[in-house]
Short mmCIF file of C-alpha atoms in Angstrom, two decimals:
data_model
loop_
_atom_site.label_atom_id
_atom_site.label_comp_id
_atom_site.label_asym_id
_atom_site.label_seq_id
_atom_site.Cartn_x
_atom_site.Cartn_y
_atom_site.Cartn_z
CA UNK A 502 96.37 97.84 -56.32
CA UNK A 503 96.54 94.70 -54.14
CA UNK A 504 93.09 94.28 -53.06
CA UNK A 505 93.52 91.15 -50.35
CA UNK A 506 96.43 88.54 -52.25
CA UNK A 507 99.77 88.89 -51.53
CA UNK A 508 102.06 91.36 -54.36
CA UNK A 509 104.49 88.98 -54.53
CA UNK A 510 102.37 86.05 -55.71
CA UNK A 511 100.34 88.41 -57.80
CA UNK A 512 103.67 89.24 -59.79
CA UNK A 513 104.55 85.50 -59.80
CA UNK A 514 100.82 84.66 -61.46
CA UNK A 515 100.40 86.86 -64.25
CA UNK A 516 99.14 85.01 -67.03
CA UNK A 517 101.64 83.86 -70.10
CA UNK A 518 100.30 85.24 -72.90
CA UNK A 519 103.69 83.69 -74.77
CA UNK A 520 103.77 81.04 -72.59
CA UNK A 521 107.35 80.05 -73.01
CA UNK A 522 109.81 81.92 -74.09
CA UNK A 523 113.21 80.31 -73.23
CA UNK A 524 117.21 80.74 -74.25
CA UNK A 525 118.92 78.07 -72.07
CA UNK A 526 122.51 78.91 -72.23
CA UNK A 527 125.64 77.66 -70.59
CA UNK A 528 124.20 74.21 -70.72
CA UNK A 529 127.00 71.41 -71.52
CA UNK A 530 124.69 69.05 -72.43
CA UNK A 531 124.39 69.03 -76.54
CA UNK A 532 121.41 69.08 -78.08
CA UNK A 533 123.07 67.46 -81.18
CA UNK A 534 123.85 64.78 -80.16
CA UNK A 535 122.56 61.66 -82.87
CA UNK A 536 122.54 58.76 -79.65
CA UNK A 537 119.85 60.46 -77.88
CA UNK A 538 115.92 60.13 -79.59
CA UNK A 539 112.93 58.88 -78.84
CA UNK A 540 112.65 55.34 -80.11
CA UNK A 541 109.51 53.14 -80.96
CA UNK A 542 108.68 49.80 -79.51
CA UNK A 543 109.82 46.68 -81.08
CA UNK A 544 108.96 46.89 -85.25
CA UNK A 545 106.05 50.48 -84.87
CA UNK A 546 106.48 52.22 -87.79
CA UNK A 547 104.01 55.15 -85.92
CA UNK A 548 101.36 55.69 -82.74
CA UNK A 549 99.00 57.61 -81.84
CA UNK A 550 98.72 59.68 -78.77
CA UNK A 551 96.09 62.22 -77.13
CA UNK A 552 95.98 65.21 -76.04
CA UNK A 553 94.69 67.57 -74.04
CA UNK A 554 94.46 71.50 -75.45
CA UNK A 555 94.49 74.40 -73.25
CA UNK A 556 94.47 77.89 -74.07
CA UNK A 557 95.60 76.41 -77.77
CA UNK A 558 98.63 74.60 -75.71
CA UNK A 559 99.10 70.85 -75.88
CA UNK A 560 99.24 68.79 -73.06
CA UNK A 561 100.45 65.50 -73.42
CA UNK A 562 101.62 62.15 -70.48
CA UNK A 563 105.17 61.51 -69.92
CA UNK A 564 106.60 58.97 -67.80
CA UNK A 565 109.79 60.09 -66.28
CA UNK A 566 111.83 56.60 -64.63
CA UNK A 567 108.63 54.34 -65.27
CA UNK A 568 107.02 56.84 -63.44
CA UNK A 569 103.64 58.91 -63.99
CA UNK A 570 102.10 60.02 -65.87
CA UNK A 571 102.87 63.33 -65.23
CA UNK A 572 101.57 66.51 -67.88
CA UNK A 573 104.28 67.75 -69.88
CA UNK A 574 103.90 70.63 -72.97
CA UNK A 575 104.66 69.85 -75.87
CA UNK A 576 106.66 72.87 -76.92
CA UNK A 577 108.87 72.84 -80.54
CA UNK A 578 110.56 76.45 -78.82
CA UNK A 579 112.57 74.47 -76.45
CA UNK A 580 115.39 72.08 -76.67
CA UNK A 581 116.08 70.22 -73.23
CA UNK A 582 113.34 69.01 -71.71
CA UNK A 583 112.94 71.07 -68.99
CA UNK A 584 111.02 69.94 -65.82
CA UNK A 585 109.14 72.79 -63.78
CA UNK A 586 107.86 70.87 -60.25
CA UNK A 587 110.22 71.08 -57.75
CA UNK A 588 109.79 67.95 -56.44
CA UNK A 589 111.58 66.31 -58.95
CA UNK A 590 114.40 67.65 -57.25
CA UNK A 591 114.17 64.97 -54.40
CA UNK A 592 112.30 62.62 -56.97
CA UNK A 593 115.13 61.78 -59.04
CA UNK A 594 117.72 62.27 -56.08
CA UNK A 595 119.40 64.86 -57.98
CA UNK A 596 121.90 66.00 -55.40
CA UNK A 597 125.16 64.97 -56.76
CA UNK A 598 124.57 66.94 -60.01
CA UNK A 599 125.93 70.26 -60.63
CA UNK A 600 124.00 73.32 -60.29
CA UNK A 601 124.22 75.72 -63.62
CA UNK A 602 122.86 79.39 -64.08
CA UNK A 603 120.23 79.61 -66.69
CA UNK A 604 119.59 83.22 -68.37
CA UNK A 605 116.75 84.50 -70.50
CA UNK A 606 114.75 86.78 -71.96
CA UNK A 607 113.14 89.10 -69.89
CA UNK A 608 114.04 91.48 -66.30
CA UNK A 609 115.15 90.14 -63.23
CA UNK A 610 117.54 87.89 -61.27
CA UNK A 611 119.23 84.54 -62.97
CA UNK A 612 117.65 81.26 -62.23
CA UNK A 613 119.24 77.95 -61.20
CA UNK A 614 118.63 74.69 -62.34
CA UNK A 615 120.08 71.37 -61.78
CA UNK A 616 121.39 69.73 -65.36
CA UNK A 617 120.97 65.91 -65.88
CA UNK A 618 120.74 63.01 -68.30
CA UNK A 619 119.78 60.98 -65.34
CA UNK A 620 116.10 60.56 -66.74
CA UNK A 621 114.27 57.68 -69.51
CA UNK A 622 111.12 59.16 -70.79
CA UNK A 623 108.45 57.53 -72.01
CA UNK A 624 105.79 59.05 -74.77
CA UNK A 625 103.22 56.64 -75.90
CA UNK A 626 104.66 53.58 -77.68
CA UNK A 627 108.40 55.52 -77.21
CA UNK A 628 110.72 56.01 -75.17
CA UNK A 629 114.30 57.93 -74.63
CA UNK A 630 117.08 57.11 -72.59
CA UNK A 631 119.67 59.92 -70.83
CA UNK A 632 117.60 62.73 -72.24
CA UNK A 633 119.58 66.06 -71.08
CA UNK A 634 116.98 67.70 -68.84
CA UNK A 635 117.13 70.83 -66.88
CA UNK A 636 115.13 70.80 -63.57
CA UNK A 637 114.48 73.97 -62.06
CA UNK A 638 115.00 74.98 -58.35
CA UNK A 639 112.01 77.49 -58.41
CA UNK A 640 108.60 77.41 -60.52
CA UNK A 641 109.21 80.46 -61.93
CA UNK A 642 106.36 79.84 -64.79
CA UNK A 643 103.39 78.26 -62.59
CA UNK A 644 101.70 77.44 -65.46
CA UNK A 645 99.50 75.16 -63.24
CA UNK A 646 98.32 78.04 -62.39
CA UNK A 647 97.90 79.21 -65.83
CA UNK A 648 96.37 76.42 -67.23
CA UNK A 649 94.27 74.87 -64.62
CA UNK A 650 95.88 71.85 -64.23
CA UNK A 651 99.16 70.33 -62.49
CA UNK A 652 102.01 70.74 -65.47
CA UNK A 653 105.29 69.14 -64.23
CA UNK A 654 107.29 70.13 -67.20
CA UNK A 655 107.89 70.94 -71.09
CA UNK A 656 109.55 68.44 -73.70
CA UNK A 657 110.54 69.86 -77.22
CA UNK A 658 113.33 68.80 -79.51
CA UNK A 659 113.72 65.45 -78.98
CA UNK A 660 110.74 64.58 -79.43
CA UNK A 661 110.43 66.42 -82.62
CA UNK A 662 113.79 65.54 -83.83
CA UNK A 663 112.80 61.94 -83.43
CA UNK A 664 109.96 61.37 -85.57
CA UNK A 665 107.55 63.19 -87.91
CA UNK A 666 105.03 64.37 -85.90
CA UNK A 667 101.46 65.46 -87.10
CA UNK A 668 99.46 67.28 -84.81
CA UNK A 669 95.46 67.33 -85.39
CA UNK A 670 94.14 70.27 -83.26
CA UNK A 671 90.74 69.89 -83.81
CA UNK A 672 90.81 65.92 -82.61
CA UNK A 673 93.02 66.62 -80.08
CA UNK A 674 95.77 64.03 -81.50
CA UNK A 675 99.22 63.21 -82.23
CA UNK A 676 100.50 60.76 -84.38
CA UNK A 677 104.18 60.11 -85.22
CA UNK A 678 106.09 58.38 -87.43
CA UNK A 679 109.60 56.58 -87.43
CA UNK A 680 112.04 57.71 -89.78
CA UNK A 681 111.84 56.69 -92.95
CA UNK A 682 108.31 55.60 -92.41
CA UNK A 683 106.27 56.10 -95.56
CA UNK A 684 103.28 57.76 -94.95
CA UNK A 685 100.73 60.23 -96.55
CA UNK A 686 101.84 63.87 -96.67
CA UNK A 687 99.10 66.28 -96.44
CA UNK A 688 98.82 69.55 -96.79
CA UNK A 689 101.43 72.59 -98.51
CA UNK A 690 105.17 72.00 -97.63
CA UNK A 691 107.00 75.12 -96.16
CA UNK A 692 111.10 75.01 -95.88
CA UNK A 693 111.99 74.78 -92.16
CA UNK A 694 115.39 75.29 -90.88
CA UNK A 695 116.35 73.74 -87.78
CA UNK A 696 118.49 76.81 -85.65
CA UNK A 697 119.82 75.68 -82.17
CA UNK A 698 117.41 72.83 -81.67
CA UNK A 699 114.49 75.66 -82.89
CA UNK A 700 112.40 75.43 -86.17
CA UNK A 701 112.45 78.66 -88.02
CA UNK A 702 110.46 79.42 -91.31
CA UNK A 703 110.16 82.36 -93.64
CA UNK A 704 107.14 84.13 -93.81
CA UNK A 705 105.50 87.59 -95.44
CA UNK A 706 103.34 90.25 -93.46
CA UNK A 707 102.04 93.26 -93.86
CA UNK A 708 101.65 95.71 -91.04
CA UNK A 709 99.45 97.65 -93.21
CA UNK A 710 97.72 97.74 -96.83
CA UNK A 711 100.42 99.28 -99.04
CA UNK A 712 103.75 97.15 -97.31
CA UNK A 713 105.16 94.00 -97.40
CA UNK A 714 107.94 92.64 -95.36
CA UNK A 715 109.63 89.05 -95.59
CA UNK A 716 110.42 87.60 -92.00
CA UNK A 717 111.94 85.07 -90.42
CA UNK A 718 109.97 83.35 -87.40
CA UNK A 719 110.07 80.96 -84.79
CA UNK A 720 107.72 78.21 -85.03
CA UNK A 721 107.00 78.11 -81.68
CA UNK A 722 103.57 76.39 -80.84
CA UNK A 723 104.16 76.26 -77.16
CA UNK A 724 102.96 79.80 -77.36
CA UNK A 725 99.51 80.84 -77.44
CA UNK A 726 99.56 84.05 -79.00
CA UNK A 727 99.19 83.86 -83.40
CA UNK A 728 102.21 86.62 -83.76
CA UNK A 729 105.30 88.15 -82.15
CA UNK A 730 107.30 90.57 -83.96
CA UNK A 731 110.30 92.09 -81.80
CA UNK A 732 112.93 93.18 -84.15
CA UNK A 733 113.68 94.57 -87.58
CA UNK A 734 117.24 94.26 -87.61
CA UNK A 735 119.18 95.84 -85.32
CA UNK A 736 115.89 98.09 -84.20
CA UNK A 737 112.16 97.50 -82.88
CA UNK A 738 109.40 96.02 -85.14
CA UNK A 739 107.43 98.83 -86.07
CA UNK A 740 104.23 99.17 -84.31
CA UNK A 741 100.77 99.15 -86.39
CA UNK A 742 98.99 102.34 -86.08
CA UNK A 743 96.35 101.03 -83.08
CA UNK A 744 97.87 99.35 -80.44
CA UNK A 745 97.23 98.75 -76.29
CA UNK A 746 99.84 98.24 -73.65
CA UNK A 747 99.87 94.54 -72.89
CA UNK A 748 101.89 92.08 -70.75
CA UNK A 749 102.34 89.89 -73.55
CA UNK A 750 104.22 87.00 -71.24
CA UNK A 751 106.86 85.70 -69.23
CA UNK A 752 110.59 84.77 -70.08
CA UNK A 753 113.05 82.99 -67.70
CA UNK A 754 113.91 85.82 -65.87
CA UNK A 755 111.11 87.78 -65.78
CA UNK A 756 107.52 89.46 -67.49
CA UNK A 757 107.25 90.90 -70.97
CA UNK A 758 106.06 93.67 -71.08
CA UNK A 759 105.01 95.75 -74.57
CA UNK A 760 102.27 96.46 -77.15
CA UNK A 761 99.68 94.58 -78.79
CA UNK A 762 98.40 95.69 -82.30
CA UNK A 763 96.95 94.01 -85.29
CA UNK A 764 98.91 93.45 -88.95
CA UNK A 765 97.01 93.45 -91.89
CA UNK A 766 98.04 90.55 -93.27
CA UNK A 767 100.03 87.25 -92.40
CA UNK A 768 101.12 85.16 -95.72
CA UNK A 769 102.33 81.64 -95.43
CA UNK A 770 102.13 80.97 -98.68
CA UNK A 771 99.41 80.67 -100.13
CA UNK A 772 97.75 80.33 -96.71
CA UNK A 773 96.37 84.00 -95.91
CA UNK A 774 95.47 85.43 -92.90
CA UNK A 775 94.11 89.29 -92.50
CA UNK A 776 94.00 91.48 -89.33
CA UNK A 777 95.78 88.97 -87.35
CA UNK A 778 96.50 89.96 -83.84
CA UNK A 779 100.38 90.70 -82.79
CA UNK A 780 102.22 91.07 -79.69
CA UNK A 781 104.74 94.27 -80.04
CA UNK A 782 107.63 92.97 -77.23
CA UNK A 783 110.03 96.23 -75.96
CA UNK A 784 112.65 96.01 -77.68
CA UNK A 785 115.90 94.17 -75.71
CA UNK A 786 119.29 93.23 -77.48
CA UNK A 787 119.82 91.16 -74.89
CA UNK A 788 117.48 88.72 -76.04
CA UNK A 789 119.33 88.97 -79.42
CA UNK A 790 122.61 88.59 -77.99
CA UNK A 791 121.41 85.29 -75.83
CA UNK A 792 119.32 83.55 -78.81
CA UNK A 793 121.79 84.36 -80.86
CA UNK A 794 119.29 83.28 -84.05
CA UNK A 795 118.70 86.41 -85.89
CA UNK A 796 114.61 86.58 -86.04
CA UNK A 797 112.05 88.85 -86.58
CA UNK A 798 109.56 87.05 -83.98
CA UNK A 799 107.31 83.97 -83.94
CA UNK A 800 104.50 82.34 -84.94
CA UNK A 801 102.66 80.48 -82.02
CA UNK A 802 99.69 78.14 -81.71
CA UNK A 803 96.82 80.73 -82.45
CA UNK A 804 97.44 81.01 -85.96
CA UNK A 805 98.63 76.74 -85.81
CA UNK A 806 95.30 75.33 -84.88
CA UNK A 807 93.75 76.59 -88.12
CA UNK A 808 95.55 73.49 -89.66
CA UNK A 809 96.77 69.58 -89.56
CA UNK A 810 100.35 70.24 -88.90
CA UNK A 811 103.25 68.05 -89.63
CA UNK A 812 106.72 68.86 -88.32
CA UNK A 813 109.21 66.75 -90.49
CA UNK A 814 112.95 68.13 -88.85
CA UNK A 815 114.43 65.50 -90.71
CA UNK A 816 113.34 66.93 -94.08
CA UNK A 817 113.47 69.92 -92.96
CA UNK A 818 109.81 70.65 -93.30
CA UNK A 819 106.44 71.87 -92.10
CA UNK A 820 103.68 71.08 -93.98
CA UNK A 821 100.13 72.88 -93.48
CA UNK A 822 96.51 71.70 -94.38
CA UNK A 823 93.56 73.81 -93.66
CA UNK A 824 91.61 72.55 -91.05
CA UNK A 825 87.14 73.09 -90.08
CA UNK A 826 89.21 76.39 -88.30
CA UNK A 827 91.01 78.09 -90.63
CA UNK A 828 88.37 80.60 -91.02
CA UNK A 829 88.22 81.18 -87.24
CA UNK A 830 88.98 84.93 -86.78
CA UNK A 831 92.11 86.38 -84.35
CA UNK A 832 90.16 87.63 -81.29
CA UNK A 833 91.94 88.95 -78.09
CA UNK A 834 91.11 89.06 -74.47
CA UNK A 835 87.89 91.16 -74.41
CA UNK A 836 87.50 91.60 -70.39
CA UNK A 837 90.72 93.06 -69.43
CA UNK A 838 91.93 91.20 -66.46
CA UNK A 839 93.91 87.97 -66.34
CA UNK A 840 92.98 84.99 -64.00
CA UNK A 841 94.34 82.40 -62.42
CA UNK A 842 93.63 79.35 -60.31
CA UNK A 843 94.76 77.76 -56.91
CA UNK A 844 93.67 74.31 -55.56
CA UNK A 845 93.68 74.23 -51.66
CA UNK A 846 92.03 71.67 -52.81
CA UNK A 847 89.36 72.49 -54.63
CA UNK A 848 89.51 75.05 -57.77
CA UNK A 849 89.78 78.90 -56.55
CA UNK A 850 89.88 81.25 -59.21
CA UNK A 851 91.73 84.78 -58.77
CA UNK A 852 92.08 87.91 -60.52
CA UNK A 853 95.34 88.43 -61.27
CA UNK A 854 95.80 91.67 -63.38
CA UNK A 855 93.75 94.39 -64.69
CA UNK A 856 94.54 96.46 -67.67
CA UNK A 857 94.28 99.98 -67.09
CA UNK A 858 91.08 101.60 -69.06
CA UNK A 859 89.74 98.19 -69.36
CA UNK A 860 85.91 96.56 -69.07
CA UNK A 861 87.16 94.98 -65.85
CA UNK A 862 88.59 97.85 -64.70
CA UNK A 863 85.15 99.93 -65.46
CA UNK A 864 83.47 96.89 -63.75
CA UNK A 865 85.17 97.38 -60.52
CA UNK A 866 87.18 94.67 -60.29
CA UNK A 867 90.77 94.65 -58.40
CA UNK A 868 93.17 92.26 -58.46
CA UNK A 869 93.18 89.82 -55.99
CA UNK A 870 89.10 89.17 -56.31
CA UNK A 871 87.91 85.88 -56.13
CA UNK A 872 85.46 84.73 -58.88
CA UNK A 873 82.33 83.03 -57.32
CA UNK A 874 80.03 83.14 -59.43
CA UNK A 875 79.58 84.08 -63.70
CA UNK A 876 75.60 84.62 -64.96
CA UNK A 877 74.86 82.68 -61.59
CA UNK A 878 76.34 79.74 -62.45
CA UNK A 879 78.95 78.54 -59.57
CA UNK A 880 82.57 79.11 -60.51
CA UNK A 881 82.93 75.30 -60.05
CA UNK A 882 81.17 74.55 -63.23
CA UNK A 883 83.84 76.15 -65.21
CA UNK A 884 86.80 75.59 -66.48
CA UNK A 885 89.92 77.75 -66.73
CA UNK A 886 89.69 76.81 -70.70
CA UNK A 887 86.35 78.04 -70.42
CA UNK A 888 86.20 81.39 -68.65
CA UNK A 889 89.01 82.38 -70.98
CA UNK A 890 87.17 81.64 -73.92
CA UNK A 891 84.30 83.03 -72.47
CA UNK A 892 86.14 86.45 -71.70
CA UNK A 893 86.93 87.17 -75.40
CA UNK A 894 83.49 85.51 -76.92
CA UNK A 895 82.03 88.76 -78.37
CA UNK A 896 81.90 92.31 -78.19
CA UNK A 897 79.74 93.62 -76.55
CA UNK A 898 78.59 90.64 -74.17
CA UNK A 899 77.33 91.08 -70.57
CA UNK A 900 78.55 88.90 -68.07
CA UNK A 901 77.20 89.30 -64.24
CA UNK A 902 79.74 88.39 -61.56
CA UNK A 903 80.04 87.47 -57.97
CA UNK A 904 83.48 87.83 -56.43
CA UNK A 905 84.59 88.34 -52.68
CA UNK A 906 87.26 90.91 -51.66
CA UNK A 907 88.17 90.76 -48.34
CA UNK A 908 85.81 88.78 -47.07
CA UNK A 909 83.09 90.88 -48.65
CA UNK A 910 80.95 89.74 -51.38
CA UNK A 911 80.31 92.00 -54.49
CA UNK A 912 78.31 92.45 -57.31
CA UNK A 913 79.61 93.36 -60.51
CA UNK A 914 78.25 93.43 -64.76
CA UNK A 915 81.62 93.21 -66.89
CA UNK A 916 80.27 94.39 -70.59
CA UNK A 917 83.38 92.70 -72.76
CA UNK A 918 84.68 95.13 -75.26
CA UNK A 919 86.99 94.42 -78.27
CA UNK A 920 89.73 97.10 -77.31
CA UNK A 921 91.77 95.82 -80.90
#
């Protein structure tokens, strides 16, 4: 029920639980290509970079044409860079460059996107000349939206292909290193194998206590969600005996819609993890057919941040050291509705779904309610970050909100309730 904001931008704005998934085919522009990587300043051996974390996503500065900065994610599940904001369309003058079709995962109508290497990109202390970037004629991901802040695009492979890059989630820091720069490894090393500009690893789960299954993932940690399993073989990943109907994201072409459930057990290596949360896609061949990388799912940045991570795609490695969060426990979304935000120009914070049978639905909340006010503390005081963290703090939790619907203020105690 549309309860005051237009359908059509509800649709566009539901939240990306897997933020990214994207299979960029028919692009010319080869991702192999040695001549094209990020390259330090004058003798660095390494730097050191910020950045910001959002919803377990990593936001870092990129200047595009001495330009910025502008907020790109940092995404190893993509290979061109791939800018989102339209306006780069009339930034970079892209006019005489030729429009492709880009398919993906997911329902709906092809997207277009201009193609270019027309673009220098700077990361820190490094920079990249002709990097082959698609730009996109429609913002078909919002994740401003999502994440609360202006994001003007996502940058992947290169990046990763060009150093060794160790990410330290609970500093909120990145710091690479040149090739052949000898530095401390830390942590176990896991083979990686580097699939169509994608790092894939082995892993073992168990959806229950008496099975175990060998896998093959995508290391994705431009996705916020711990676990995806989609396929076994030719046929859908089976489901764990509890699960919920969940939109679990958005691809290129469309939402995601399936199950989410709970495995018994994630092994990587000697790294365990027990009754880790999983997102149960429908099953589609066509995804199969356009990734053409036979997988089981991926591993995102939930199940990441409990470590220092290095990504070494030139030794074909990923090596993991426990981190002050590797006991943190898998917890989902304990409110049931998914929120978003719109700056005209301050902050406005919207509800953008509600799951059927859910504490926000028991609440009384619609879609399309504005969020004034949580435990009567202005809505301005929060952050996006924030009220989603605060949405799946603990069961049981009482949270008194104010929201408007059609002009009309209201009222409402949303008790959270772990539904997994």
């Amino acid at each position: 029920m549309n309860m005051g904001w237009p359908l059509n931008q509800l649709k566009r704005l539901k939240s990306i639980f897997l933020i990214v998934v994207i299979i960029l085919v028919s692009i010319h522009l080869s991702t192999s290509a040695s001549a094209q990587s990020f390259k330090l300043d004058g003798q660095r051996k390494k730097d050191v970079i910020d950045f910001l974390r959002i919803k377990n996503l990593i936001v870092i500065p990129v200047y595009i044409n001495n330009k910025g900065p502008y907020n790109f994610l940092l995404d190893t599940g993509v290979g061109q860079m791939i800018i989102t904001d339209t306006a780069f369309l009339k930034i970079l003058n892209v006019k005489k460059f030729q429009t492709y079709k880009i398919q993906g995962y997911g329902l709906g109508k092809d997207i277009e996107a201009i193609l270019t290497r027309n673009i220098t990109a700077r990361v820190g202390k490094s920079e990249i000349k002709n990097i082959p970037a698609a730009i996109f004629k429609e913002d078909i991901f919002d994740l401003s939206s999502y994440l609360g802040i202006k994001i003007h695009g996502i940058l992947g492979y290169y990046f990763f292909k060009s150093f060794a890059v160790r990410i330290n989630y609970s500093s909120n820091k990145i710091t690479f290193y040149a090739p052949n720069t000898k530095f401390k490894i830390k942590g176990t090393k896991i083979p990686l194998r580097i699939i169509n500009a994608k790092p894939y690893i082995q892993a073992e789960i168990s959806v229950d206590s008496l099975t175990k299954t060998e896998v093959t993932l995508l290391v994705d940690n431009g996705s916020s969600h711990p676990l995806m399993l989609e396929a076994m073989g030719d046929r859908p990943f089976p489901l764990p005996d509890r699960t919920i109907p969940a939109n679990l994201g958005v691809g290129i072409n469309g939402e995601i819609t399936g199950n989410m459930g709970r495995i018994y057990a994630l092994n990587l290596q000697e790294f365990t993890f027990k009754s880790v949360l999983a997102g149960f896609p429908l099953y589609d061949s066509q995804r199969i057919d356009l990734e053409g990388t036979p997988r089981n799912g991926s591993l995102g940045a939930e199940v990441l941040k409990h470590f220092l991570v290095t990504f070494d795609y030139e030794n074909d490695a990923l090596y993991l050291k426990k981190s002050n969060a590797y006991q943190k426990k898998f917890d989902h979304d304990m409110s049931g509705m998914e929120i978003y935000v719109l700056k005209s120009p301050k902050d406005h914070y919207y509800i953008s779904r509600i799951e059927p049978g859910s504490p926000a639905e028991t609440a009384g909340l619609y879609p399309g309610d504005e969020i004034l006010t949580v435990d009567f503390k202005g809505i301005e005081h929060y952050t996006l970050n924030e009220l989603t963290e605060m949405f799946r703090d603990r069961d049981g939790r009482q949270l008194l909100m104010e929201v408007t619907r059609k002009n009309e203020r209201k009222i409402v105690l949303l008790k959270l309730k772990r539904r997994i």
